[in-house]
Structure formats: C-alpha cells, structure tokens
mmCIF file of C-alpha atoms and ligand atoms in Angstrom:
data_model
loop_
_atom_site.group_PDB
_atom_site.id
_atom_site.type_symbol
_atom_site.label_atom_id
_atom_site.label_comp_id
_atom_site.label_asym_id
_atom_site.label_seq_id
_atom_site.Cartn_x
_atom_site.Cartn_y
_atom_site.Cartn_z
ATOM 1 C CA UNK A 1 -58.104 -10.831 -69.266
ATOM 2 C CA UNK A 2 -58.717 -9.419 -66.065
ATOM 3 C CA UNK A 3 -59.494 -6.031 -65.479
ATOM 4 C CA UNK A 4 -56.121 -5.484 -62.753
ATOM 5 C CA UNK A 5 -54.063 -6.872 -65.818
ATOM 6 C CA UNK A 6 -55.261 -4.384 -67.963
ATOM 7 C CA UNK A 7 -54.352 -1.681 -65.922
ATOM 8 C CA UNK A 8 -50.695 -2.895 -65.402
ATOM 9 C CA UNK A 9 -50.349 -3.179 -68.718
ATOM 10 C CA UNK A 10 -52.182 0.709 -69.390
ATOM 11 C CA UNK A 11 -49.721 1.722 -67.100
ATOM 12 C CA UNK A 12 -46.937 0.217 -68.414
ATOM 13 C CA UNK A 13 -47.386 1.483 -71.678
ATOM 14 C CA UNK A 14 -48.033 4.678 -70.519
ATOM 15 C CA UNK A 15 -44.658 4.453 -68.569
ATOM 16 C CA UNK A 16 -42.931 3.553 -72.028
ATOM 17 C CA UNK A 17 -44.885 6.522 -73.812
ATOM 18 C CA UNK A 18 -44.172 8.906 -71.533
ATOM 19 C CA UNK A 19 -39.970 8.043 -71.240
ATOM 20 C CA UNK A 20 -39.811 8.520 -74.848
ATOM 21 C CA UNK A 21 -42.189 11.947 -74.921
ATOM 22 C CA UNK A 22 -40.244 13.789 -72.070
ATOM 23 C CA UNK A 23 -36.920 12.739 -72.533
ATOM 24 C CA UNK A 24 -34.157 15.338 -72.117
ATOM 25 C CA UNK A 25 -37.094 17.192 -70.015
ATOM 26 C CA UNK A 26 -36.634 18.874 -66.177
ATOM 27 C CA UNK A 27 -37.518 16.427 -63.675
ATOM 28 C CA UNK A 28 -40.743 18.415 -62.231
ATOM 29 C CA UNK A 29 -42.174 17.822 -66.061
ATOM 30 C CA UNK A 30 -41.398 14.146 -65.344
ATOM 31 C CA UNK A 31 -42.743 14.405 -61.499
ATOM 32 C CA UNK A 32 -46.219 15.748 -62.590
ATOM 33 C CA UNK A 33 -46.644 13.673 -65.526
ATOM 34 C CA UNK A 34 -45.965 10.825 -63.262
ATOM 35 C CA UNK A 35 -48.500 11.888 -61.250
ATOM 36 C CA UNK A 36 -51.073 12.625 -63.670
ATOM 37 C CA UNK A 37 -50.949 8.683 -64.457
ATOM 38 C CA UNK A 38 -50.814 7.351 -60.959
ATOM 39 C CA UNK A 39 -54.110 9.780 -60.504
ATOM 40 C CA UNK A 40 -56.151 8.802 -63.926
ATOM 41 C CA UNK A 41 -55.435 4.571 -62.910
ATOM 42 C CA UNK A 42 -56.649 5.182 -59.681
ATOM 43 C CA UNK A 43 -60.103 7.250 -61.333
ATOM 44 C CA UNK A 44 -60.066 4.126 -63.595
ATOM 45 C CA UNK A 45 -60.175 1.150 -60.928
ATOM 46 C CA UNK A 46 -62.712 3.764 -58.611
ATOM 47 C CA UNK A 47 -65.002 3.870 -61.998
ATOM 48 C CA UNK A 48 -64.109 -0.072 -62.500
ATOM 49 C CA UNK A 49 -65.235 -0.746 -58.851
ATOM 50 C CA UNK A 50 -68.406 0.791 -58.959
ATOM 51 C CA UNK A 51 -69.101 0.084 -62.294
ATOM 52 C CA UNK A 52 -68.639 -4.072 -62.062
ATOM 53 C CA UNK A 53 -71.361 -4.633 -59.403
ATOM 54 C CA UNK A 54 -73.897 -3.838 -62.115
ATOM 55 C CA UNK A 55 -72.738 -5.652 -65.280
ATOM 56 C CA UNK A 56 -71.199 -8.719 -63.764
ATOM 57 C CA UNK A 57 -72.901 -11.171 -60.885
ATOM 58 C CA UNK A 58 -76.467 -9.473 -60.813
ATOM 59 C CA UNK A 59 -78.344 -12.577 -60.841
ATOM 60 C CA UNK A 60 -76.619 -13.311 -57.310
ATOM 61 C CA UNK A 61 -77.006 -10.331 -56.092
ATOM 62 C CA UNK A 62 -80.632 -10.473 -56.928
ATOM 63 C CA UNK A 63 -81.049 -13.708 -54.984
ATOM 64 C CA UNK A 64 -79.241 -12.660 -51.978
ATOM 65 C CA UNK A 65 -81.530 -9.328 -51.604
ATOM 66 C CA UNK A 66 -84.489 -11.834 -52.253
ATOM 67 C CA UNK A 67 -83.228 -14.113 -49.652
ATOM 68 C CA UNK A 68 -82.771 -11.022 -47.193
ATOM 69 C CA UNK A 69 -86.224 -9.890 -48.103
ATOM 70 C CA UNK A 70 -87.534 -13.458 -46.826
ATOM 71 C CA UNK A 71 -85.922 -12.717 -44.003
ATOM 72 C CA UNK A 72 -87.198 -9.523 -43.041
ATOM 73 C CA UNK A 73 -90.794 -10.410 -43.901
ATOM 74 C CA UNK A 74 -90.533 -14.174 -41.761
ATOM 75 C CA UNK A 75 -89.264 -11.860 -39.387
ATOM 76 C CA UNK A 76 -92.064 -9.478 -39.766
ATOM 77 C CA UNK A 77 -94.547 -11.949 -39.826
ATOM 78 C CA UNK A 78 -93.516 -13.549 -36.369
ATOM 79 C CA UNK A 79 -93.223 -10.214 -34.486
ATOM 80 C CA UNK A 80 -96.963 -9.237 -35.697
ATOM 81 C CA UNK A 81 -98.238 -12.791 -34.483
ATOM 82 C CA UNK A 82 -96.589 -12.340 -31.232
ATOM 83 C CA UNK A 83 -98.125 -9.113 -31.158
ATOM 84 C CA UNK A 84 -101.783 -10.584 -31.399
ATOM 85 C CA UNK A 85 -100.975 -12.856 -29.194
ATOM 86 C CA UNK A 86 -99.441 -10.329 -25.967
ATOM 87 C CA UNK A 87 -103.001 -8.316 -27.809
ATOM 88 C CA UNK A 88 -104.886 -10.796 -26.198
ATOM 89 C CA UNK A 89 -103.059 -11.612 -23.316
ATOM 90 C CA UNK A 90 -103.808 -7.860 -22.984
ATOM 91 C CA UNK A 91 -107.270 -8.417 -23.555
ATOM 92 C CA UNK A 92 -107.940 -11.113 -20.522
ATOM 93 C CA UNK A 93 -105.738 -9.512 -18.324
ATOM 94 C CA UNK A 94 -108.469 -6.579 -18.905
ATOM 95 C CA UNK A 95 -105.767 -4.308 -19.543
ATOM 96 C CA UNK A 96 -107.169 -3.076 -22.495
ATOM 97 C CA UNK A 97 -110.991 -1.842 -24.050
ATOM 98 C CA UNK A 98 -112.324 -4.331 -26.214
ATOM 99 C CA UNK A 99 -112.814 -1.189 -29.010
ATOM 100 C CA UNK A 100 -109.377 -1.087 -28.872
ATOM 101 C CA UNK A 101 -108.772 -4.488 -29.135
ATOM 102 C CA UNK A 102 -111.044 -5.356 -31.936
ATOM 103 C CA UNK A 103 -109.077 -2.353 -33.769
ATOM 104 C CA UNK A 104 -105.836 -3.618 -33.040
ATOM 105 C CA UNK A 105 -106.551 -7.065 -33.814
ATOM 106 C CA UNK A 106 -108.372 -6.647 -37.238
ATOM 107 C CA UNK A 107 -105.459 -4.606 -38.450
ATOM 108 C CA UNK A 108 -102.968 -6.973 -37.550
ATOM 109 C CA UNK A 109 -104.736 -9.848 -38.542
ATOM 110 C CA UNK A 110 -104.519 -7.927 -41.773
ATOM 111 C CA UNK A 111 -101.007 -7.461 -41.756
ATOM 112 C CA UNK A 112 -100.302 -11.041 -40.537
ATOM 113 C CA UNK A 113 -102.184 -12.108 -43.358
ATOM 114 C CA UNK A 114 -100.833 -9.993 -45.779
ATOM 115 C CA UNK A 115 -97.085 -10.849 -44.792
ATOM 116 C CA UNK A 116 -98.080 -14.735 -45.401
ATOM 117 C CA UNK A 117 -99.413 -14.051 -48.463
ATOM 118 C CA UNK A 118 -96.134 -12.192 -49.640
ATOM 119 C CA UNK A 119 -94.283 -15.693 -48.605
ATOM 120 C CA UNK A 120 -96.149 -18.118 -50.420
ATOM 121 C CA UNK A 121 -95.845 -16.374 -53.575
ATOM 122 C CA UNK A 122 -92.295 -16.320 -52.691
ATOM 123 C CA UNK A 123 -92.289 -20.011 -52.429
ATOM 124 C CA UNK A 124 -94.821 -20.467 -55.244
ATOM 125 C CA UNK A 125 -92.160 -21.258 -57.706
ATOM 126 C CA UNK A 126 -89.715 -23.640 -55.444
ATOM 127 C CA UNK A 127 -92.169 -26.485 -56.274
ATOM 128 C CA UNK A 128 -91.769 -25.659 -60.183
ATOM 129 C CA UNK A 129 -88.164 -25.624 -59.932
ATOM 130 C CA UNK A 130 -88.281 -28.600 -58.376
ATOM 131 C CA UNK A 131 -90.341 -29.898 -60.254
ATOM 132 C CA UNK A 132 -88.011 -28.518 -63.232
ATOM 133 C CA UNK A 133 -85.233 -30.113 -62.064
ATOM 134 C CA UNK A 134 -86.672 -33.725 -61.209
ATOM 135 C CA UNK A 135 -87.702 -33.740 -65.039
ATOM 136 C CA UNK A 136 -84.209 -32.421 -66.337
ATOM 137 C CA UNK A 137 -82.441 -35.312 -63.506
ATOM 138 C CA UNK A 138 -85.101 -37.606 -65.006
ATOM 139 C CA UNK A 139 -84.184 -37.208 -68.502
ATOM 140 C CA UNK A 140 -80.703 -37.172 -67.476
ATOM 141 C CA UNK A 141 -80.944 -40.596 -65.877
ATOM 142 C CA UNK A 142 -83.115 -41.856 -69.372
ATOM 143 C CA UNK A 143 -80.503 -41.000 -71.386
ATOM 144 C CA UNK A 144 -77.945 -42.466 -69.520
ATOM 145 C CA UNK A 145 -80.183 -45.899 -69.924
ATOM 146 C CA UNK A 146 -80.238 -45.992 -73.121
ATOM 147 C CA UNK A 147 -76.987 -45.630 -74.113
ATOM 148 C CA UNK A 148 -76.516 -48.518 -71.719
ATOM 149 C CA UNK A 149 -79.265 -50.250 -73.447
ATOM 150 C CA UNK A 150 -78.430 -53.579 -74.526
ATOM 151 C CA UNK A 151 -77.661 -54.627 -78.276
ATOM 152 C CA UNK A 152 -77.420 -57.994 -79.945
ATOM 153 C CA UNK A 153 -74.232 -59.487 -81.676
ATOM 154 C CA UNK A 154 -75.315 -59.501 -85.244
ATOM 155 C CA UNK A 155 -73.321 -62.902 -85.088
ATOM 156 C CA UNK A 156 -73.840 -64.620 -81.918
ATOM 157 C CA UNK A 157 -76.666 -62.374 -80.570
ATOM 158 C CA UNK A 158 -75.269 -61.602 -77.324
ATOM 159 C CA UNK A 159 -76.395 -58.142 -76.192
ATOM 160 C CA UNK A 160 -73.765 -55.864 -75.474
ATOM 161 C CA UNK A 161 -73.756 -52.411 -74.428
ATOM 162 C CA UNK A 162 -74.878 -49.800 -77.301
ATOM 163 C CA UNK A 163 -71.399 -47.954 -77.000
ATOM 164 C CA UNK A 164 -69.377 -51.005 -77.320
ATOM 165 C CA UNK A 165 -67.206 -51.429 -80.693
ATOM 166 C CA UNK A 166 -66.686 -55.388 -80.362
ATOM 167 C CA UNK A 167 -68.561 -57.743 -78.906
ATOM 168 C CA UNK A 168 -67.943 -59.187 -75.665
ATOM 169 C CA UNK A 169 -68.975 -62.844 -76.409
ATOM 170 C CA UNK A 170 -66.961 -63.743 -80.176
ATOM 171 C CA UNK A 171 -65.174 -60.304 -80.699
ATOM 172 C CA UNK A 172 -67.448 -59.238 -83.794
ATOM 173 C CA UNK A 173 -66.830 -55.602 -85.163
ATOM 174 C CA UNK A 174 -70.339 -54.032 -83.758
ATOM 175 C CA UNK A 175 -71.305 -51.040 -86.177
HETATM 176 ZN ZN1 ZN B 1 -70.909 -61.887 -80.851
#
C-alpha cells in the first residue's frame, strides 16, 4: 500500500467517524473539527516526508554522495596540479623565492598525493566487482550449458537436449 493511500483512507475514516460523533452539533463544532483533521494529515505526510529519505532508498543515496565525493576530490586533485604547475611557471618567471617555492611545492605535492591516494582506494573495489560479476555471468553462462548439454536416446542414442521430454530422432519418452 502506498503511504498517499493510507492517508486517504485515514481521512476518510476519520470523515465517517467524525459525521456520526458530531451529528445534530453547531456547525463551528463541525468547522474546527474539520480543521483539526486537515491539520494532523498534513503533520502526518510533513513527518512521512522527512521520515522516508532515511528508511527507504539509502543505498542510492549513499552512492550518489560517493559519486559526488569523486567528483569533488578529481576536481580537487586537478586544481592542486594546476597549481604546481602555474608554482613553477612562477618559479622560472623568477616571480617567486625559491624558499617559498620549495614550501609551496612540498605541501602540495602532499596534497596532490594525498587526493590520489583517496581515489584509488575509491576505485580499489571496481576491479573486485568486476571481477564479481564476470564469475556470477560466468556461472550464469555454465549453467545455461549444461542444461543444453546433450543426452543420448536410451533407444536410438541420439543426443538430445537435457530438457527435452521425447526424443527428436524415434519419439522415445526421455526420463
Ligand atoms: Zn531415440
């Protein structure tokens, strides 16, 4: 059931209670009871709303802020490399002490480095799922084979396929 049905049907019911509770009552008593509904679904799909994100779909959600961090940190990685390198253009155009530049560069050498690091272990287990998945495909495919293996006619030995229930060449019953 999904949750929006559920809350037509709450509200139905509620609608039914609340015709036979305040029958023969003013119509401000109906008014504000009215009201009090409309106010506690609305509460209820708010709470519903915020609520869903975290039971339901977090293994998505997960990827997509790991794909997102990828981003960020490719993205990181190729401003601090362009960095080194307008560092050294710096450097030759002697715009710039070489103190400062050994500084500079040793920290974002660092930081390059460290940024790489983060995105190989990030990749480190494509290659098993890969891997994962060319053994599942693999064992797909060997099943497959063998229940097209070939089986002998226990009459005129002709092979026929595993699955079939007669054979192909005389018609015998294959058990
Ligand atoms: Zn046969």
């Amino acid at each position: 059931m999904q949750p929006w049905q559920f809350f037509v049907l709450a509200g139905l019911g509620c609608a039914t209670a609340v015709t036979f509770l305040i029958r023969g009552q003013g119509v401000m008593a109906v008014l504000l009871v009215s009201l009090l509904m409309a106010t506690t679904t609305l509460v209820g799909i708010a709470a519903l709303r915020a609520l869903r994100p975290l039971v339901s779909d977090h293994e998505d959600r997960s990827t997509v802020i790991g794909e997102r961090t990828r981003a960020a940190l490719e993205q990181e990685k190729a401003n601090t490399l362009r960095t080194i390198k307008e560092l050294e253009f710096d450097r030759a155009m002697a715009k710039m002490s070489e103190a400062d530049f050994n500084e500079m560069s040793v920290r974002l050498r660092a930081r390059a480095a460290r940024l790489m690091k983060q995105l190989d272990a990030g990749t480190g287990y494509r290659p098993k799922i890969e891997a994962d998945l060319l053994k599942r495909l693999g064992n797909a495919g060997e099943s497959k084979a063998s229940t097209h293996a070939e089986r002998a006619c226990p009459k005129c030995s002709t092979p026929n396929d595993t699955d079939a229930r007669f054979c192909k060449n005389c018609g015998e019953r294959l058990s």
